[in-house]
Short mmCIF file of C-alpha atoms and ligand atoms in Angstrom, two decimals:
data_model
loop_
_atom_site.label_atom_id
_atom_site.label_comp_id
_atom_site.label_asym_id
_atom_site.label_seq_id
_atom_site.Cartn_x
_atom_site.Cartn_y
_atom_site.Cartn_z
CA UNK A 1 -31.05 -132.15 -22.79
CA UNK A 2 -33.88 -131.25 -25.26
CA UNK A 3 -35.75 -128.24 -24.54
CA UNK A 4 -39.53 -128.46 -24.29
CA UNK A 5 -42.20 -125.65 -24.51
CA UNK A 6 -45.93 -126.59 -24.07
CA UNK A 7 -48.85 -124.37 -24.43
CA UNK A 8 -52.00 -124.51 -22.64
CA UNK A 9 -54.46 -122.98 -24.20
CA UNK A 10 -57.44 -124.16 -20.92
CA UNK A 11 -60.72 -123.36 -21.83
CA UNK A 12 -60.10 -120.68 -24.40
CA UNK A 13 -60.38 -120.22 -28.70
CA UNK A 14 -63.02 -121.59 -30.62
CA UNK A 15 -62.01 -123.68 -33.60
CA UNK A 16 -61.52 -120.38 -35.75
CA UNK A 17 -59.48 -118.91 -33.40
CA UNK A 18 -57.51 -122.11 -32.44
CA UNK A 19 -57.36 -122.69 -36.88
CA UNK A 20 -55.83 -118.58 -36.95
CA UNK A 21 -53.59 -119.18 -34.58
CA UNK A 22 -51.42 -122.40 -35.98
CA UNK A 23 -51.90 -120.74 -39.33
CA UNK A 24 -50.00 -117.45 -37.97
CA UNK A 25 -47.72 -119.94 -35.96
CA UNK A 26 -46.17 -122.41 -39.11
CA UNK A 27 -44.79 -120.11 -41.42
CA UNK A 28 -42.68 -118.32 -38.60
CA UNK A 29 -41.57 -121.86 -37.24
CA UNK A 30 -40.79 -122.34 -41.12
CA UNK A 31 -38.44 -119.10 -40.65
CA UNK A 32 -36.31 -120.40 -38.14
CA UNK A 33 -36.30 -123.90 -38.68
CA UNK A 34 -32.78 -124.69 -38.97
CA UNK A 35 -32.67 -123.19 -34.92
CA UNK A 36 -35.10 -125.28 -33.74
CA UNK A 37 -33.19 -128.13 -35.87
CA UNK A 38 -30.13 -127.46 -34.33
CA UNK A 39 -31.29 -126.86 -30.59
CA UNK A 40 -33.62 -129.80 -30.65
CA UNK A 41 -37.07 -128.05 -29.36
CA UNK A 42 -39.99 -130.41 -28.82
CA UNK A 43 -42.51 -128.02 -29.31
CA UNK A 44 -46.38 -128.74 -27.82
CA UNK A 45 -49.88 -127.39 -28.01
CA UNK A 46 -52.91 -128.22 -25.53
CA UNK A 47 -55.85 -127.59 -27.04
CA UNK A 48 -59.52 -128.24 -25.33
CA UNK A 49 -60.54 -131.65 -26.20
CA UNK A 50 -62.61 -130.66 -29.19
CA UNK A 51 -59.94 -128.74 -31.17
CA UNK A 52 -57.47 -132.04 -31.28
CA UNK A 53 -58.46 -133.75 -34.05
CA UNK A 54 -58.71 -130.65 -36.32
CA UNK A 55 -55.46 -129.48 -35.12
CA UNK A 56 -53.87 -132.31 -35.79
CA UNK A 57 -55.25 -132.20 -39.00
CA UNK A 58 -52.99 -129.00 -39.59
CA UNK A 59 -50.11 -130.01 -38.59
CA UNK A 60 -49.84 -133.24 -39.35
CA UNK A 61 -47.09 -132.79 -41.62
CA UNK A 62 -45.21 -130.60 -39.60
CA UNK A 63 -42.53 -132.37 -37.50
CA UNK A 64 -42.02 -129.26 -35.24
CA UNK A 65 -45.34 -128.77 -33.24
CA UNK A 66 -46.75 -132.12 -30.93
CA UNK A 67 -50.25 -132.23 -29.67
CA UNK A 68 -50.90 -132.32 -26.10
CA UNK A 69 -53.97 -132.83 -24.18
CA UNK A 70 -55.08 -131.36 -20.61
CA UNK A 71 -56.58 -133.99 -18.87
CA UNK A 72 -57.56 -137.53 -19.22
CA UNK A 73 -59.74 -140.33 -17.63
CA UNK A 74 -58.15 -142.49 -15.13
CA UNK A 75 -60.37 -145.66 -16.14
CA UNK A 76 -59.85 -147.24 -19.68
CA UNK A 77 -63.27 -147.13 -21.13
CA UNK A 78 -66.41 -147.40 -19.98
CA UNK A 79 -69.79 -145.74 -18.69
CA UNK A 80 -68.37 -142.50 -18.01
CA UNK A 81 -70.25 -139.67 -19.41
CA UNK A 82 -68.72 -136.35 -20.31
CA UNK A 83 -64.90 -138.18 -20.00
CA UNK A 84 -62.08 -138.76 -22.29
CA UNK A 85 -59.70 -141.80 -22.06
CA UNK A 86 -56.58 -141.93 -23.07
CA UNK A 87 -56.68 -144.25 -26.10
CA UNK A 88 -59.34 -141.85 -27.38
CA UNK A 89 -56.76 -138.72 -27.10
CA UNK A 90 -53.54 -141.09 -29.01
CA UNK A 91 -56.07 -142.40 -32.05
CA UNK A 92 -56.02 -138.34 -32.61
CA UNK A 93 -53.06 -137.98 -32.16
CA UNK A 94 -51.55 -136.97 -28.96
CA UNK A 95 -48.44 -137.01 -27.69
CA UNK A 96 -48.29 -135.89 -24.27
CA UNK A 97 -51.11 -135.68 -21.69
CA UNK A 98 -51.11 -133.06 -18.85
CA UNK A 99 -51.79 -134.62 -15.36
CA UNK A 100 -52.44 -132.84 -12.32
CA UNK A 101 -52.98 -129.38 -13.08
CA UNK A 102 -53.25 -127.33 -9.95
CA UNK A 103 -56.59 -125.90 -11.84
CA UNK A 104 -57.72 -129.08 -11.82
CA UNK A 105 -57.03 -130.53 -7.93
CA UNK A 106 -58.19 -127.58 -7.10
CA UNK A 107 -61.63 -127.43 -8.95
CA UNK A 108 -61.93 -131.09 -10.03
CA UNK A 109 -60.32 -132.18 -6.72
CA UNK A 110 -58.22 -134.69 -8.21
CA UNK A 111 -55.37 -136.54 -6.19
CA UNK A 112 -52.13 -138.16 -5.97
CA UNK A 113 -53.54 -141.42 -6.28
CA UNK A 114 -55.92 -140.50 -9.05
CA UNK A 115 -52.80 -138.82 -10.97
CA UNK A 116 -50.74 -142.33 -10.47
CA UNK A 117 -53.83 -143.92 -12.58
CA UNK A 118 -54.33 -141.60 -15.01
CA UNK A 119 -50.41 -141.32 -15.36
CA UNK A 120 -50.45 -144.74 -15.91
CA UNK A 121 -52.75 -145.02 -18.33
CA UNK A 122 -51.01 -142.48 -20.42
CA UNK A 123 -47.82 -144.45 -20.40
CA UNK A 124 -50.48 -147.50 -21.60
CA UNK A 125 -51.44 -145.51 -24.83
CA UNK A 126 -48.44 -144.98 -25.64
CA UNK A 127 -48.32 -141.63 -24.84
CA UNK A 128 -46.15 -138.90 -22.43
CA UNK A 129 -48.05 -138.03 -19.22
CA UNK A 130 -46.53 -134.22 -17.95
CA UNK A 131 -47.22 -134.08 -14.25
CA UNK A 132 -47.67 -130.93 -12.47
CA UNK A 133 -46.37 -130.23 -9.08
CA UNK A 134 -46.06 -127.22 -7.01
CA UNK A 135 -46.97 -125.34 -3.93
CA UNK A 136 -49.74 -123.17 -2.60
CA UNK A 137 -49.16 -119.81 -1.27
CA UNK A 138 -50.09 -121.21 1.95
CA UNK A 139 -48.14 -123.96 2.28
CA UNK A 140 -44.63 -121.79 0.66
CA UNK A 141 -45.56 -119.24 4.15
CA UNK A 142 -45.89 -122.42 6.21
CA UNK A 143 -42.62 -123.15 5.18
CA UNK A 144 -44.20 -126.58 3.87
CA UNK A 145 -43.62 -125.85 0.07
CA UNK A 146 -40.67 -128.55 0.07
CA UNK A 147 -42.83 -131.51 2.15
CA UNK A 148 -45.80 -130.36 -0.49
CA UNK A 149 -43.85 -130.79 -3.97
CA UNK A 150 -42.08 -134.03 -2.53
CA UNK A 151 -45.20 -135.37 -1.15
CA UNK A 152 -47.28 -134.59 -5.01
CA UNK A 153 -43.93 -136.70 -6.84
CA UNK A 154 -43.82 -139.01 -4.27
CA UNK A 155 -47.71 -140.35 -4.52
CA UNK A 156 -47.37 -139.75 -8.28
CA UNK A 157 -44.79 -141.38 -9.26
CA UNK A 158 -44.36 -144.28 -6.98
CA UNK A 159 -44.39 -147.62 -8.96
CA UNK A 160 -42.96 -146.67 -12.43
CA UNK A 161 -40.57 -148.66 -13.59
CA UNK A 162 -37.17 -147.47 -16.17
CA UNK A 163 -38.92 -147.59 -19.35
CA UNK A 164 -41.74 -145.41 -17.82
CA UNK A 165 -39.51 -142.90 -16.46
CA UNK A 166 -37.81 -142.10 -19.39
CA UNK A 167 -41.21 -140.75 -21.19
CA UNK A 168 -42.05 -138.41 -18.19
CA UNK A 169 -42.05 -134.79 -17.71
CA UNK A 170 -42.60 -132.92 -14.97
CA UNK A 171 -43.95 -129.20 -14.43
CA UNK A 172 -43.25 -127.20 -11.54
CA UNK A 173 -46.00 -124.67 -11.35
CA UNK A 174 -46.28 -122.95 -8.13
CA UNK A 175 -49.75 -122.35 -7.61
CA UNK A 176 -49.40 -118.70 -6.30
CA UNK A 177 -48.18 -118.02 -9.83
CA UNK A 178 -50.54 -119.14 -12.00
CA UNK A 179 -52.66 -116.71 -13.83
CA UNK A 180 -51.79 -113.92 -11.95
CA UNK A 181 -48.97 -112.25 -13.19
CA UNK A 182 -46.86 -113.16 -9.67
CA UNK A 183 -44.22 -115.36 -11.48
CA UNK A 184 -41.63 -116.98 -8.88
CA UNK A 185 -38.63 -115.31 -8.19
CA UNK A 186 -35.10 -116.71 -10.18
CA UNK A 187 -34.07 -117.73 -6.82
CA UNK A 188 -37.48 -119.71 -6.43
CA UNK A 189 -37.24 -121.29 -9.76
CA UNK A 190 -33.56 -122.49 -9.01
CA UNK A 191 -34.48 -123.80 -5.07
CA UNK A 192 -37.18 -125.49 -6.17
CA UNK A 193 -35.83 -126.98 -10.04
CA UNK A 194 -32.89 -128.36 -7.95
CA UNK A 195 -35.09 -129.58 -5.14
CA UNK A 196 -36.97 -132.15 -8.12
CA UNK A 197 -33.81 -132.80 -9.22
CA UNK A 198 -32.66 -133.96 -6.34
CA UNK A 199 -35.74 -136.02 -5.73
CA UNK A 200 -35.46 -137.39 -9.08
CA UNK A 201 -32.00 -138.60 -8.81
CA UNK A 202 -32.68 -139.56 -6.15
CA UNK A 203 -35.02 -141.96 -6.11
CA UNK A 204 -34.38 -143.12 -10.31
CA UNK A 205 -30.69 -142.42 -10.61
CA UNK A 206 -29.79 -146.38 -9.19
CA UNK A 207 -33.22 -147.98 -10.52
CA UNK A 208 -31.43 -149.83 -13.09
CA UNK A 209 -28.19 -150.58 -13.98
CA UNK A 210 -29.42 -150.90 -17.60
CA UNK A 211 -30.66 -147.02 -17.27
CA UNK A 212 -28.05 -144.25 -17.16
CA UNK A 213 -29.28 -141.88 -14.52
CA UNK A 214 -31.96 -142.01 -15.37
CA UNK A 215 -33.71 -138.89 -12.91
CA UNK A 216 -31.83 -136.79 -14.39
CA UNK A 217 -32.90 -137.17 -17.67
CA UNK A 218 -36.34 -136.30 -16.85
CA UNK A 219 -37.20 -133.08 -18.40
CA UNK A 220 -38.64 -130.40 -15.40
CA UNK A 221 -40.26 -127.85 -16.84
CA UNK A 222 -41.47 -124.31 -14.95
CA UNK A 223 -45.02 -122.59 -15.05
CA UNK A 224 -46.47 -119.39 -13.50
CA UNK A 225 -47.03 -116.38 -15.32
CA UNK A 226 -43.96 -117.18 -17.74
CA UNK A 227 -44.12 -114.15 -20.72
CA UNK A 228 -41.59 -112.83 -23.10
CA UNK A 229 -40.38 -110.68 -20.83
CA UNK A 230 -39.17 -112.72 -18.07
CA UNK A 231 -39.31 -116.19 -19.99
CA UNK A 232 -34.84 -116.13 -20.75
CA UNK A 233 -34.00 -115.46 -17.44
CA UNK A 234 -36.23 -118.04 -16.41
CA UNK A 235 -35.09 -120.95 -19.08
CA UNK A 236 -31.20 -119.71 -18.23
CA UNK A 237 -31.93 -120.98 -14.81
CA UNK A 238 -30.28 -124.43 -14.19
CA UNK A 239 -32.67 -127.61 -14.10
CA UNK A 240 -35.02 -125.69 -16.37
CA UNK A 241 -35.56 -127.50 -19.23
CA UNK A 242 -38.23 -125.67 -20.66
CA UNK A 243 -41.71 -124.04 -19.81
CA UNK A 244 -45.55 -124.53 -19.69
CA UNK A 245 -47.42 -121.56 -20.64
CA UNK A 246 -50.95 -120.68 -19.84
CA UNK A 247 -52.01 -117.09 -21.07
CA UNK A 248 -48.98 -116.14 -22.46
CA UNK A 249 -50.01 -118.85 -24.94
CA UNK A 250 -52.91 -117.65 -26.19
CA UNK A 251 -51.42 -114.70 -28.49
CA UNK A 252 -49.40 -116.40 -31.26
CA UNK A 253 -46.62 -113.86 -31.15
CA UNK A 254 -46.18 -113.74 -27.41
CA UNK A 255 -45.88 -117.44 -27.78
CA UNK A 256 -43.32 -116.82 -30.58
CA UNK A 257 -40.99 -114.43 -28.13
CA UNK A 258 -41.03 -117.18 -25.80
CA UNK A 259 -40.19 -119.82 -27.98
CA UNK A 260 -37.43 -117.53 -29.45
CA UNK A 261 -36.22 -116.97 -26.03
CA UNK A 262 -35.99 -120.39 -25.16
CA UNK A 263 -33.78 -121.22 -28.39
CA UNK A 264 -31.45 -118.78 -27.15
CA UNK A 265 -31.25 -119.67 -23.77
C1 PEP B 301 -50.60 -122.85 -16.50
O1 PEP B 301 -51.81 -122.77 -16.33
O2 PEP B 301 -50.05 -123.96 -16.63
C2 PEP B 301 -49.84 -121.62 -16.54
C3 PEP B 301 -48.54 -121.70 -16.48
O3 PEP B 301 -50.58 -120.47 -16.67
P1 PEP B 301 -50.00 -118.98 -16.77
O4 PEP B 301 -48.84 -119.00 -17.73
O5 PEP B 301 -51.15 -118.17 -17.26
O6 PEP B 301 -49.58 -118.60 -15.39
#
């Protein structure tokens, strides 16, 4: 399967900083190009809203980096000041839209159900909605961490139909590891990569008989304090097809280790 790396970038970098960064970032990707040929990397930024456009702008001839966004609105258009939809974020450009950020049920309290509209609307641009799952601290000492993850997919996902399924990703962030340097345990990663799997297969595998298996095709990526240090153990894992990075992101050669160390997982 092709390996995916996404980094979000959250409310950080002005435009200078975001511009320095991709122009550090091209000429290395330029350096190992024939790897990333041969391994078949989709490769993704998620800048704030602002930065899109301009970003996109640089590197708009380069087939190796995508743009994502972090968020979008889960109505089309309308009176809704302050929002982005998701037409807006494919006319710049976009590519893949991250739903369901624990950042952003926590703070924004967003829901299943709201994720199933935005998702869908995503999928209606023409675009690849990334959904994040995972437990809370809480709820892995409750023993609940299983019900919690299946419960977030289930909700989520319910209602899309082959065609859909084949442009989604998935995250699996616990929440426990985000930002704070706690990243899960390799046995963790594997429980829980193979638990979505399962779910996946599950529930997509005999959709269609037009669709070859089509849940496990589904790309799961993991999140949660990923850094070049612990980043290919974590993509040798099985079921890890790649990784979404928060701070490790933000430093352009950090996020070159990690992209290196995906290649060679
Ligand atoms: C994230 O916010 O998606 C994330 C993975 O952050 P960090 O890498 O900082 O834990």
């Amino acid at each position: 399967m092709k390996k995916y790396l996404i980094g979000n970038w959250k409310m950080n970098k002005t435009l200078q900083e975001a511009t320095e960064f991709i122009k550090y970032l091209l000429p290395q990707l330029e350096a190992i190009k024939k790897d990333i040929d041969n391994s078949s990397l989709n490769l993704m930024l998620a800048p704030s809203f602002v930065h899109l456009f301009p970003i996109n702008e640089l590197i708009y001839n380069d087939s190796f980096i995508q743009l994502a966004a972090q968020n979008c609105h889960h109505e089309t258009q309308g009176a809704f000041t302050g929002e982005v939809s998701a037409t807006m974020l494919a006319s710049v450009g976009v590519d893949c839209v991250i739903i369901g950020h624990s950042e952003r049920r926590i703070y924004q309290k967003e829901t299943n159900d709201l994720l199933l509209s935005k998702i869908k609307k995503v999928l209606a641009a023409g675009m690849r909605p990334l959904l994040c799952c995972g437990e809370s601290m809480e709820q892995r000492n409750a023993g609940e961490h299983k019900a919690a993850v299946h419960q977030q997919l289930k909700e989520s996902l319910i209602d899309l139909t082959p065609l859909e399924i084949q442009k989604l990703l998935i995250a699996y962030e616990p929440v426990w590891a985000i930002g704070t340097g706690q990243v899960a345990s390799l046995e963790v990663v594997v429980e829980m990569h193979d638990f979505i799997r399962n779910i996946l297969s599950d529930q997509y595998d005999i959709l269609s008989d037009q669709y070859d298996r089509l849940g496990e095709q589904v790309p799961i990526l993991y999140g949660g304090s990923c850094n070049p240090k612990n980043a290919g153990a974590i993509f040798g894992c099985p079921n890890v097809n790649g990784g979404l990075i928060g701070s490790a992101a933000l430093q352009a050669d950090h996020f070159m280790e990690i992209i290196t160390a995906l290649l060679k997982a």
